[in-house]
Coordinates of C-alpha atoms and ligand atoms in Angstrom, one line a residue:
X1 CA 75.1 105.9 77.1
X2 CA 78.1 106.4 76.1
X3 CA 79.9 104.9 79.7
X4 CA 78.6 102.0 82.2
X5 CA 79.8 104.3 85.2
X6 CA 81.4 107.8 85.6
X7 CA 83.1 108.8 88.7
X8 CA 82.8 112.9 88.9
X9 CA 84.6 115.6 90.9
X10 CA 87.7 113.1 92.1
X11 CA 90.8 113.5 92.8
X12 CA 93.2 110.6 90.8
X13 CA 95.8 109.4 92.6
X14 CA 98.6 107.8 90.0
X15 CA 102.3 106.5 91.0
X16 CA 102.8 109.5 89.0
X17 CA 100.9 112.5 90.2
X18 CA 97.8 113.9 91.9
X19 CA 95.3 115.7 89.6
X20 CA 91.3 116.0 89.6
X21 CA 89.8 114.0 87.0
X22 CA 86.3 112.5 86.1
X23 CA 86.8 109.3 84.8
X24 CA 84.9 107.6 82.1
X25 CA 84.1 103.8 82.5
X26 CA 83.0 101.5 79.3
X27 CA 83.2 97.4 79.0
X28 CA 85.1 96.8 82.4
X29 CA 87.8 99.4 81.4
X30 CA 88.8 103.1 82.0
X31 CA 87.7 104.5 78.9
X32 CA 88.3 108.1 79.5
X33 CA 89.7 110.9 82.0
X34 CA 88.4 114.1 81.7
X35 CA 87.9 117.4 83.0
X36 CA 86.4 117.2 86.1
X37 CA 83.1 118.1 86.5
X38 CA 83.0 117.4 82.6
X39 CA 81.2 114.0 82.7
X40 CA 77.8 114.3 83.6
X41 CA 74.8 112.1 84.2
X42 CA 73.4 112.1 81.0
X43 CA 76.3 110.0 79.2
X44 CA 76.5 107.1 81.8
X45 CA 74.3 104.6 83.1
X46 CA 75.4 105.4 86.7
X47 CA 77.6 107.8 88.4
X48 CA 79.3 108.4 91.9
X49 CA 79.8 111.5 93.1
X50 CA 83.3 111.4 94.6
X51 CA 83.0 114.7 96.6
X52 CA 86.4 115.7 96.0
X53 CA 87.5 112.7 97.5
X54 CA 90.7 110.9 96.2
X55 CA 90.3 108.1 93.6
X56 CA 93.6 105.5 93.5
X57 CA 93.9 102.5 91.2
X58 CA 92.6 99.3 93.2
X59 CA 95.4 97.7 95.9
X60 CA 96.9 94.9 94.2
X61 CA 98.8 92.3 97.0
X62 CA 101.2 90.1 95.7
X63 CA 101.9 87.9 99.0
X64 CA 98.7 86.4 100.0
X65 CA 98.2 82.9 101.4
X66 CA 95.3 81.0 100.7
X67 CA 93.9 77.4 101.6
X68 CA 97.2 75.9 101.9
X69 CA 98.0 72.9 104.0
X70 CA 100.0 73.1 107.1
X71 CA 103.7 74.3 105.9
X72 CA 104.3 77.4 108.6
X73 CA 104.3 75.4 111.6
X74 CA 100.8 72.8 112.6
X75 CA 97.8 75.0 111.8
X76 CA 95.9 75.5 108.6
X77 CA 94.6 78.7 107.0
X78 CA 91.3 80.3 108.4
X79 CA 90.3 81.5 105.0
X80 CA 89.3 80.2 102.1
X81 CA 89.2 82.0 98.5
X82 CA 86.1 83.2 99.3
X83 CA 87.1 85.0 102.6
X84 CA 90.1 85.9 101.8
X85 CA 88.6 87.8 98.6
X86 CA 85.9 89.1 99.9
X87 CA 88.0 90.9 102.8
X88 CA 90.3 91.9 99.7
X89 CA 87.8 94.0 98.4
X90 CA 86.4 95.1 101.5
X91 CA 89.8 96.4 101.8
X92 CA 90.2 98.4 98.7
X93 CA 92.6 95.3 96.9
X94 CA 91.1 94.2 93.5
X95 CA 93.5 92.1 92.7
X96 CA 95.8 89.1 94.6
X97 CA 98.6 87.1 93.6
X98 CA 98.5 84.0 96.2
X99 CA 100.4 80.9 96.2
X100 CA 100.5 77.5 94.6
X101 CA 101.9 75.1 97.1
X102 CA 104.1 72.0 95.6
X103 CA 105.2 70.4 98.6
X104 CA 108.3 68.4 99.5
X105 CA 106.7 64.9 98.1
X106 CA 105.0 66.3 94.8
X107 CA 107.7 66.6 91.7
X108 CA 105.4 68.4 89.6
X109 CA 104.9 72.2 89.6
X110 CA 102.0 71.6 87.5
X111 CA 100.0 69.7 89.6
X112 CA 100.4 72.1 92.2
X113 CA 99.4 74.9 89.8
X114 CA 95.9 72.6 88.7
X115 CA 94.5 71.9 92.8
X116 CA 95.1 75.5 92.8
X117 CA 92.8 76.8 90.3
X118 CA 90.5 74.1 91.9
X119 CA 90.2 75.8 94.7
X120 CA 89.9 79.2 93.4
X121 CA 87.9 79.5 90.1
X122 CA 84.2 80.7 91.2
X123 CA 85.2 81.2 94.2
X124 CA 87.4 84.6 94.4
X125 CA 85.8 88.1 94.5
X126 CA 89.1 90.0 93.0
X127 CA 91.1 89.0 90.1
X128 CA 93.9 86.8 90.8
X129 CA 97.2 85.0 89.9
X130 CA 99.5 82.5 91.5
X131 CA 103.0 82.7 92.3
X132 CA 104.2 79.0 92.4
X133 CA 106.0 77.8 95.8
X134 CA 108.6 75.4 94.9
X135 CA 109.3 72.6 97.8
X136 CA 110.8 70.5 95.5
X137 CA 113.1 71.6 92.6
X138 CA 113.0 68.2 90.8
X139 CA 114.4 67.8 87.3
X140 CA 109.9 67.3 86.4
X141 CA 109.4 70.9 88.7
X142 CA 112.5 72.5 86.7
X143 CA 111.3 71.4 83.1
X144 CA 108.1 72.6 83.9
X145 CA 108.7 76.3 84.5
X146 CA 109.3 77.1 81.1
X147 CA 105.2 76.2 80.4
X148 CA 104.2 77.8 83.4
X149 CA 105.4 81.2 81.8
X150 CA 104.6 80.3 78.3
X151 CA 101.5 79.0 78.6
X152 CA 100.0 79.5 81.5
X153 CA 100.9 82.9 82.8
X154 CA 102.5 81.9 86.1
X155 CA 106.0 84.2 85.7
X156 CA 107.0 84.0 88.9
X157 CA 107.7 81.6 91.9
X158 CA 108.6 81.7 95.8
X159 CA 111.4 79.6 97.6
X160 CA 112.3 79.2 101.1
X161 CA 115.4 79.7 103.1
X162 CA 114.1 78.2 106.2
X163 CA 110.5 75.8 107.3
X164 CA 110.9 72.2 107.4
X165 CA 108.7 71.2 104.7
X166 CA 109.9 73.8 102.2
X167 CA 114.0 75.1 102.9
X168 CA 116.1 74.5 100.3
X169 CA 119.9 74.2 100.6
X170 CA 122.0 76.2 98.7
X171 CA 122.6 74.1 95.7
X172 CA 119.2 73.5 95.4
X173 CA 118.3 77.6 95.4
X174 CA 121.3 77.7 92.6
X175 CA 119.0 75.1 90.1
X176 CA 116.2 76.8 90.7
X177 CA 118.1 80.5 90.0
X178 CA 119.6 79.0 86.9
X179 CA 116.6 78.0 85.5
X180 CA 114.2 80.8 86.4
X181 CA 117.1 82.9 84.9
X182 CA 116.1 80.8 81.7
X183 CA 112.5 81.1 81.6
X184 CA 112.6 84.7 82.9
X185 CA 110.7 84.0 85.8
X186 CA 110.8 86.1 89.0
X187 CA 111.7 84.5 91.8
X188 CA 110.7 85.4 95.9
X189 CA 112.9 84.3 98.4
X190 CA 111.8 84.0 101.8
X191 CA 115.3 85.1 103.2
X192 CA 115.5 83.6 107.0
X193 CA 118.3 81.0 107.9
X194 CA 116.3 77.9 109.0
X195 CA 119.2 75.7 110.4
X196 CA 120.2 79.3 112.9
X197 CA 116.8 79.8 114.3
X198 CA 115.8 75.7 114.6
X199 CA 118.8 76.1 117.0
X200 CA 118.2 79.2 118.2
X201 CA 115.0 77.4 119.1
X202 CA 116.1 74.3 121.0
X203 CA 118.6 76.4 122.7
X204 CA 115.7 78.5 124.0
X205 CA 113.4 75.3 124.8
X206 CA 116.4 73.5 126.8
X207 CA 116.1 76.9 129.2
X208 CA 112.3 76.7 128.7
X209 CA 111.7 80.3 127.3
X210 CA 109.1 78.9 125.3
X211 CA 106.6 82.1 125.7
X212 CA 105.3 83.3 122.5
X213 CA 107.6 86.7 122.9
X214 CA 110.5 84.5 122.4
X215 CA 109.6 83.2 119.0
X216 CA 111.1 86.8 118.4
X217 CA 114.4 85.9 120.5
X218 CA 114.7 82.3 118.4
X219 CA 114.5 85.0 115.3
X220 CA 117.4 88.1 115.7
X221 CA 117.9 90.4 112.8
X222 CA 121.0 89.2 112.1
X223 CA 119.7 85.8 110.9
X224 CA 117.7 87.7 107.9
X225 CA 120.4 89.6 107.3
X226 CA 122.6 87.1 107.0
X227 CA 120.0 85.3 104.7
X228 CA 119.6 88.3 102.7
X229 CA 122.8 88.8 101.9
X230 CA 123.3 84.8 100.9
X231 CA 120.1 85.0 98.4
X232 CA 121.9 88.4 96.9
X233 CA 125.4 86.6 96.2
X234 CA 123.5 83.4 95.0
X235 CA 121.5 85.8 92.6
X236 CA 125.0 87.3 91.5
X237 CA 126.5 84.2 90.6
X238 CA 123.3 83.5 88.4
X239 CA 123.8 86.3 85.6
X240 CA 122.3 88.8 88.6
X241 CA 118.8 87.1 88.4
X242 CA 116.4 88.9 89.2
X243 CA 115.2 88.3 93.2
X244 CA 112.4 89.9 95.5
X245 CA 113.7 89.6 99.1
X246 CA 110.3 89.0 100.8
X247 CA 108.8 90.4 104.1
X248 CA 111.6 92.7 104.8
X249 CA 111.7 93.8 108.6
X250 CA 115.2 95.0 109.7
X251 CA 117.8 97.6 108.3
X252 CA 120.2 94.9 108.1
X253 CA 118.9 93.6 105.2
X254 CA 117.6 96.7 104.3
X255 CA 120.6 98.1 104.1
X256 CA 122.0 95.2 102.3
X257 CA 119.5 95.0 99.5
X258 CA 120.1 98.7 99.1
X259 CA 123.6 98.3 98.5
X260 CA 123.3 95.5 95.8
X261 CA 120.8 98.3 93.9
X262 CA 123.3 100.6 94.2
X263 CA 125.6 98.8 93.0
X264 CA 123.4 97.6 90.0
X265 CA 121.5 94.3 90.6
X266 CA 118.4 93.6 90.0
X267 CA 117.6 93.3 93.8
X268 CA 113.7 94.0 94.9
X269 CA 112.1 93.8 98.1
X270 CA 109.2 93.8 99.8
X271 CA 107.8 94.9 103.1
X272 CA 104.2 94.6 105.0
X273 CA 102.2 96.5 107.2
X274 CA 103.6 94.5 110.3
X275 CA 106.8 95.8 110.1
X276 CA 105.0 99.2 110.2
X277 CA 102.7 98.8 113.0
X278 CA 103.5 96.0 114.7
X279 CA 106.7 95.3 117.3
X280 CA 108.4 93.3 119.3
X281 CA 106.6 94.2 122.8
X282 CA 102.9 92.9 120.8
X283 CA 104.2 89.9 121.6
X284 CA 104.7 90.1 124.9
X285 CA 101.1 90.7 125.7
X286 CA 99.9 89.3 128.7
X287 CA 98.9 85.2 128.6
X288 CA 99.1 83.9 125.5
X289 CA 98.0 86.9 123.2
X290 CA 100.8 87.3 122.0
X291 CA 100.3 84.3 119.6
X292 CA 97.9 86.9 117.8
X293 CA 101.4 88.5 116.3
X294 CA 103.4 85.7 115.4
X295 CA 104.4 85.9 111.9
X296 CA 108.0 85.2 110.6
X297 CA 110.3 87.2 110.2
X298 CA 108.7 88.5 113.8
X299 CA 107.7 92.2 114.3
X300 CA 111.2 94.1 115.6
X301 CA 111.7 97.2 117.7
X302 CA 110.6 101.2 116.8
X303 CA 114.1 101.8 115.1
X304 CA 113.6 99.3 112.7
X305 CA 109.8 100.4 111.6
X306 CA 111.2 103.8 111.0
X307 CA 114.3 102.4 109.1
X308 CA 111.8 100.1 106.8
X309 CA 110.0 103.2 106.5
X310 CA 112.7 104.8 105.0
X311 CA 113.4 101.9 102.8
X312 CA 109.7 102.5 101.3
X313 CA 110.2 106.3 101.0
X314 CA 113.2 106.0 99.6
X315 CA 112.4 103.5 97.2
X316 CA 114.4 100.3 98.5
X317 CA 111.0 98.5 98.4
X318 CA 109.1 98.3 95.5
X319 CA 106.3 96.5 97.2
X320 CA 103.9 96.7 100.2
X321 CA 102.3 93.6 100.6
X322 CA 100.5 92.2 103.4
X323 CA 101.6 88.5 103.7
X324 CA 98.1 87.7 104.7
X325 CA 98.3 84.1 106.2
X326 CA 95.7 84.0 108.4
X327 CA 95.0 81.5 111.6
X328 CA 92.1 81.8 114.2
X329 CA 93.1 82.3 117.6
X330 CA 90.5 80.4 119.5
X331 CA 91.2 77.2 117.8
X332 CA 93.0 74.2 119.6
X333 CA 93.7 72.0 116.4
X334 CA 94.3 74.3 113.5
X335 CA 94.9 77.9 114.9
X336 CA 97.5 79.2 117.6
X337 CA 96.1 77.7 120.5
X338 CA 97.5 74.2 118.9
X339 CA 100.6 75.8 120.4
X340 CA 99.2 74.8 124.1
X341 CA 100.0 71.3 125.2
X342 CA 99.6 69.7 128.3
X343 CA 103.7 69.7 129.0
X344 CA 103.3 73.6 127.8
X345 CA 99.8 74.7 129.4
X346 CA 100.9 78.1 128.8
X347 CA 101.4 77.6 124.9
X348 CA 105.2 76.7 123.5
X349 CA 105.8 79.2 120.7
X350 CA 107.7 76.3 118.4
X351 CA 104.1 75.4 117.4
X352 CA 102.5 78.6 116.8
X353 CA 101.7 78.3 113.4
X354 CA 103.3 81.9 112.0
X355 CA 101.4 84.2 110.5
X356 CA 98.8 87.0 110.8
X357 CA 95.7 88.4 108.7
X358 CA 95.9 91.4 107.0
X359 CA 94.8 91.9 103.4
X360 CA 91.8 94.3 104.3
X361 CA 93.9 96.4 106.7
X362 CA 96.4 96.7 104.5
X363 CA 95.4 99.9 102.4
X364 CA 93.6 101.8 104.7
X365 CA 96.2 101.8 107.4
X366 CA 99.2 103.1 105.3
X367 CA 96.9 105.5 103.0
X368 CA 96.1 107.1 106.6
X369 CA 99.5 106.9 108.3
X370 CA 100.4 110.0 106.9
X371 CA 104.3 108.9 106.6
X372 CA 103.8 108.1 102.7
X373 CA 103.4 110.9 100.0
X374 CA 99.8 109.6 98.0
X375 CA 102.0 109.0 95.1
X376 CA 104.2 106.5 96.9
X377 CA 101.2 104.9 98.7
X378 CA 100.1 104.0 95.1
X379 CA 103.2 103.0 93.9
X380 CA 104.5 100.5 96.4
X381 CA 100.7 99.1 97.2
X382 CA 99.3 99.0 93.7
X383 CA 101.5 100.2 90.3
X384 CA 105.1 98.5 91.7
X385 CA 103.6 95.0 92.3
X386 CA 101.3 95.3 88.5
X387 CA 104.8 96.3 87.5
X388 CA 107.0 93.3 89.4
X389 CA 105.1 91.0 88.8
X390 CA 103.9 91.6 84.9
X391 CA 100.4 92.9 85.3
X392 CA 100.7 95.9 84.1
X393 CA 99.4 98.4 82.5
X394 CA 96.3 96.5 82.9
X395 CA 96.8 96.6 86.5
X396 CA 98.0 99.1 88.7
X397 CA 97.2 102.0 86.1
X398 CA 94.0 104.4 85.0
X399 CA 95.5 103.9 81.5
X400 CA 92.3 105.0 79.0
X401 CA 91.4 102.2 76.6
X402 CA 94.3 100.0 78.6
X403 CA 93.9 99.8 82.3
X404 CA 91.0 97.9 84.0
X405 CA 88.7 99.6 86.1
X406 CA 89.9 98.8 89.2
X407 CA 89.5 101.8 91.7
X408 CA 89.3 102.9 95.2
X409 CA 86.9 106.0 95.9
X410 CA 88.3 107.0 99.7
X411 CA 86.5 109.3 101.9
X412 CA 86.3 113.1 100.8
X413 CA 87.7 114.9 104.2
X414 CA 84.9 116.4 105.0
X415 CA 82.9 112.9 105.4
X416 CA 85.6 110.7 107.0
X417 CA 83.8 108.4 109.4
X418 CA 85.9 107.9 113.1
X419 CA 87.1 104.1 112.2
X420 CA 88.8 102.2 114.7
X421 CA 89.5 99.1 113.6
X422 CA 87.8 95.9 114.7
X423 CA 88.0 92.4 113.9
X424 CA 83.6 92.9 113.9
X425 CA 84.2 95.1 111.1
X426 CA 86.1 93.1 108.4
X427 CA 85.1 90.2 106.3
X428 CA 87.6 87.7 106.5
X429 CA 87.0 84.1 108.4
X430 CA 89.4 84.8 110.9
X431 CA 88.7 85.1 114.9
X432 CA 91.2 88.4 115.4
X433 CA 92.8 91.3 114.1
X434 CA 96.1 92.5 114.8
X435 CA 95.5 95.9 114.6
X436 CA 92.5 95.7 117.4
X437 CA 91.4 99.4 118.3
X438 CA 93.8 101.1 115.9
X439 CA 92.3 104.3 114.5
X440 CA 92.6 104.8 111.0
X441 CA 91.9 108.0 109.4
X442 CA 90.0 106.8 106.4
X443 CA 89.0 103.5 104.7
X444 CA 87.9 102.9 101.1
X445 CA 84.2 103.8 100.3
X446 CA 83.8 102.2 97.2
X447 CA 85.9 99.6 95.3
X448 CA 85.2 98.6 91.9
X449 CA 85.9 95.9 90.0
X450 CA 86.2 96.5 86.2
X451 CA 83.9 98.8 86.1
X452 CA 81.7 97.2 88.7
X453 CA 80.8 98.6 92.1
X454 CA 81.8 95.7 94.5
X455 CA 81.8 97.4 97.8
X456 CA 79.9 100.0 98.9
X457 CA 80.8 100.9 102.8
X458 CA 78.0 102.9 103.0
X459 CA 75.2 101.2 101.0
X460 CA 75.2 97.5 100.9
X461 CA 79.1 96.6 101.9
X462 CA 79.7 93.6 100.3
X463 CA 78.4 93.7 96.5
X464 CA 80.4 91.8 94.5
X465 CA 80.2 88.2 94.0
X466 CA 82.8 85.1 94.8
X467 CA 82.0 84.2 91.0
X468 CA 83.7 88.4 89.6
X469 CA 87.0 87.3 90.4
X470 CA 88.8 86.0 87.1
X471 CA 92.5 84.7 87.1
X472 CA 95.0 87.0 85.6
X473 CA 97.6 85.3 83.2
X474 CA 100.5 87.5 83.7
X475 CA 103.9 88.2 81.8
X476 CA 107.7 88.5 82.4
X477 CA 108.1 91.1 85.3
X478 CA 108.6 94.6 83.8
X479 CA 111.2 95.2 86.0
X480 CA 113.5 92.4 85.1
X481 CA 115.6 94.7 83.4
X482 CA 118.0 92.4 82.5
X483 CA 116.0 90.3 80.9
X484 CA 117.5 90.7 77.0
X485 CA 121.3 90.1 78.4
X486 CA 122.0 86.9 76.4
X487 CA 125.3 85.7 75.0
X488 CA 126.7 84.9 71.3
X489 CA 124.9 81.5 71.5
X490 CA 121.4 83.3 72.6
X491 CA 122.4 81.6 76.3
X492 CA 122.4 82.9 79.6
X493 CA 126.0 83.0 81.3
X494 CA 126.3 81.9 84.5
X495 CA 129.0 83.8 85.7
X496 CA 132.3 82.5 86.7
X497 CA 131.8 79.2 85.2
Ligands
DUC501 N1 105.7 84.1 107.4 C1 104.5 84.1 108.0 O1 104.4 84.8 109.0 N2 103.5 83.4 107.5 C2 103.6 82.7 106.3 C3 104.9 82.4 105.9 C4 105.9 83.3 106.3 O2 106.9 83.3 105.8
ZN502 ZN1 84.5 107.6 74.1
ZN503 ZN1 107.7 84.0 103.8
ZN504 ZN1 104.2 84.6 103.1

């Protein structure tokens, strides 16, 4: 045979256009496009008959939390690499970029790099890479970023304006700037001012609002504006190094980050699904349900979803991610019950550990929204973030004799199954869903993982193994477009100085 697998009579769905193609797999890789209809059972050893459905390059999700110790507030992740994985592909996402925690008392970046492969190698159903969170910019953490991109494919890294075991003053964001500016690494900022909502919060508790709906009071727009906008100038005075402004949720910043693009900086930004789908009144469900939503920056009101929908239409964001960072509900010592105490019998949202699950829900309920052209779907959920963070064109793409094959086969329209979503349905460890009864128009019916079928929604489910994942070195973000500017002595300039 001359291919492993042929998908027939789809329709491919690039970041750059919509066109019916059968596509030719050989050796984990898209070998061919064709003609559809052109590829035919006698050159492959298998084929799947897309019915005319559409066929998109598999998710990739930059901003996934895995098996990291307590650092968002006293509870610990409910998955592990292998649940977290598994609901990837379930999902339609074949490939995950998660973190690799350095924490406040560890200098070396390294070290945090090694427990991380630890805890993922044989255990991760989708290919995956590390971004590494920096809690501790040490002269040892700064030297070492140079080797993480050289020789160990880790080009980018995540730092925190706010959480007590990982906010980092200004000065210390400036080292770490200066240095990734250097190496050409990426970095994420978490843009939320921690000193403004810690008080925020004890000015709340002295009045005992401590409900789980005012975690979003301790957390006003203007505070990620404002942190926004502080990351942006500390990038300008860098050279304009190049930032990602995480988990964007308000048009403050939104309309902040667009104005530095405009303007010429090298400004990215991300948003996630709960910015979408998710507000402020989910938290206000009745007793303490309302924990199920707690992420940070919190879920706002309608005029903000629509204005971050904008921002991905228009092309302010150049990734969806989901920020999966998943806690059980039902759990009184690691999950977001911890958050009820005997003085706070009706839970005290200080110690609701933030965050929510989301990596499987995160392609189907965008590609069914409707508000996204396909193109743009596969743009901001799969080709931008290969892009940003340097693994394309052999992610993100259906490049012949370049891209892996990594695909989603959706539903053809004809066969869409009535889904509403249920936390019985997916396949990560976690007690809940946030998205509980939501009806989504379609839901990927087979992912493959180069070049092999790993999920099979209606034959098998789960196929793939927690030993197909393989780690992804990656390079210098293709979008760091400023990359080259160096001065007479080959240097960086740090401007102003
Ligand atoms: N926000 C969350 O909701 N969870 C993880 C960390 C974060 O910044
Ligand atoms: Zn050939
Ligand atoms: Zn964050
Ligand atoms: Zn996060």
């Amino acid at each position: 045979h001359e291919f492993d697998l042929v998908i027939t009579n789809g329709v491919c769905v690039t970041a750059g256009d919509v066109a019916p193609y059968d596509i030719g797999i050989k050796d984990g890789r898209i070998h061919l496009l064709a003609p559809s209809g052109s590829l035919n059972r006698a050159n492959s050893a298998r084929i799947i008959d897309a019915e005319g459905a559409y066929v998109t390059p598999g998710g990739v999700d930059c901003h996934v939390h895995l098996e990291e110790p307590a650092l968002f507030g006293r509870g610990s992740s409910s998955d592990t690499y292998e649940t977290g994985t598994r609901s990837a592909i379930a999902g339609g996402c074949t490939t995950i970029v998660t973190f690799a925690p350095q924490n406040k008392v560890e200098p070396s970046l390294l070290k945090a790099l090694a427990n991380t492969h630890i805890k993922a190698r044989g255990n991760s159903y989708c290919d995956y890479g590390f971004h590494i969170m920096v809690g501790n910019p040490s002269e040892q953490a700064l030297s070492e970023m140079k080797t993480l991109v050289e020789n160990e494919g880790v080009t980018s890294i995540k730092i925190y304006m706010t959480y007590t075991a990982l906010q980092l003053r200004d000065d210390q964001i400036l080292s770490v700037l200066l240095k990734a500016r250097q190496t050409r690494m990426l970095t994420m900022i978490h843009a939320e001012n921690g000193d403004v909502l810690n008080w925020l919060t004890d000015q709340l508790e002295s009045q005992n609002l401590v409900a789980p709906k005012f975690h979003s009071s301790s957390r006003p727009p203007i505070l990620e504006t404002e942190a926004t906008n502080r990351a942006i100038a500390l990038s300008s005075l860098i050279s304009n190094t190049p930032i990602l402004i995480v988990h964007v949720s308000e048009p403050g910043a939104t309309l902040r980050i667009r104005q530095a693009q405009t303007n010429g900086q090298p400004i990215f930004a991300e948003t996630c699904p709960q910015y979408l789908f998710l507000t402020r009144d989910d938290l206000d469900a009745p007793g303490l349900e309302g924990a199920k939503c707690v992420c940070s920056p919190p879920p706002r009101d309608k005029a903000s979803q629509d204005a971050i929908w904008t921002g991905l239409s228009n092309g302010t964001f150049t990734v969806l991610s989901s920020d999966h960072c998943p806690f059980n509900y039902e759990d009184a010592e690691r999950g977001k019950k911890t958050c009820i105490t005997v003085a706070h019998p009706a839970g005290r949202f200080r110690e609701i550990p933030n965050g929510i699950p989301g990596v499987e829900t995160r392609l189907p309920l965008v590609f069914s929204s409707g508000r996204l052209p396909l193109t743009k779907f596969v743009e901001v959920s799969s080709t931008g973030p290969a892009k940003l963070y340097g693994l394309y064109p052999r992610k993100g793409a259906l490049l012949p004799g370049v891209s892996d094959a990594d695909l989603v086969v959706w539903y053809p329209e004809a066969r869409r199954p009535d889904i509403v979503v249920s936390n019985a349905m997916l396949h990560h460890a976690t007690d809940y869903t946030p998205y509980e009864g939501r009806e989504v128009a379609n839901w990927p019916r087979y992912t493959v993982l180069r070049g092999k079928v790993v999920w099979d929604r209606d034959d098998g489910g789960v196929l793939g193994q927690k030993t197909f994942g393989q780690f992804v070195k990656r390079g210098p973000s293709l979008l760091g477009r400023i990359w080259e500017t160096v001065d007479e002595q080959g240097e960086f300039d740090v401007a102003g100085l």
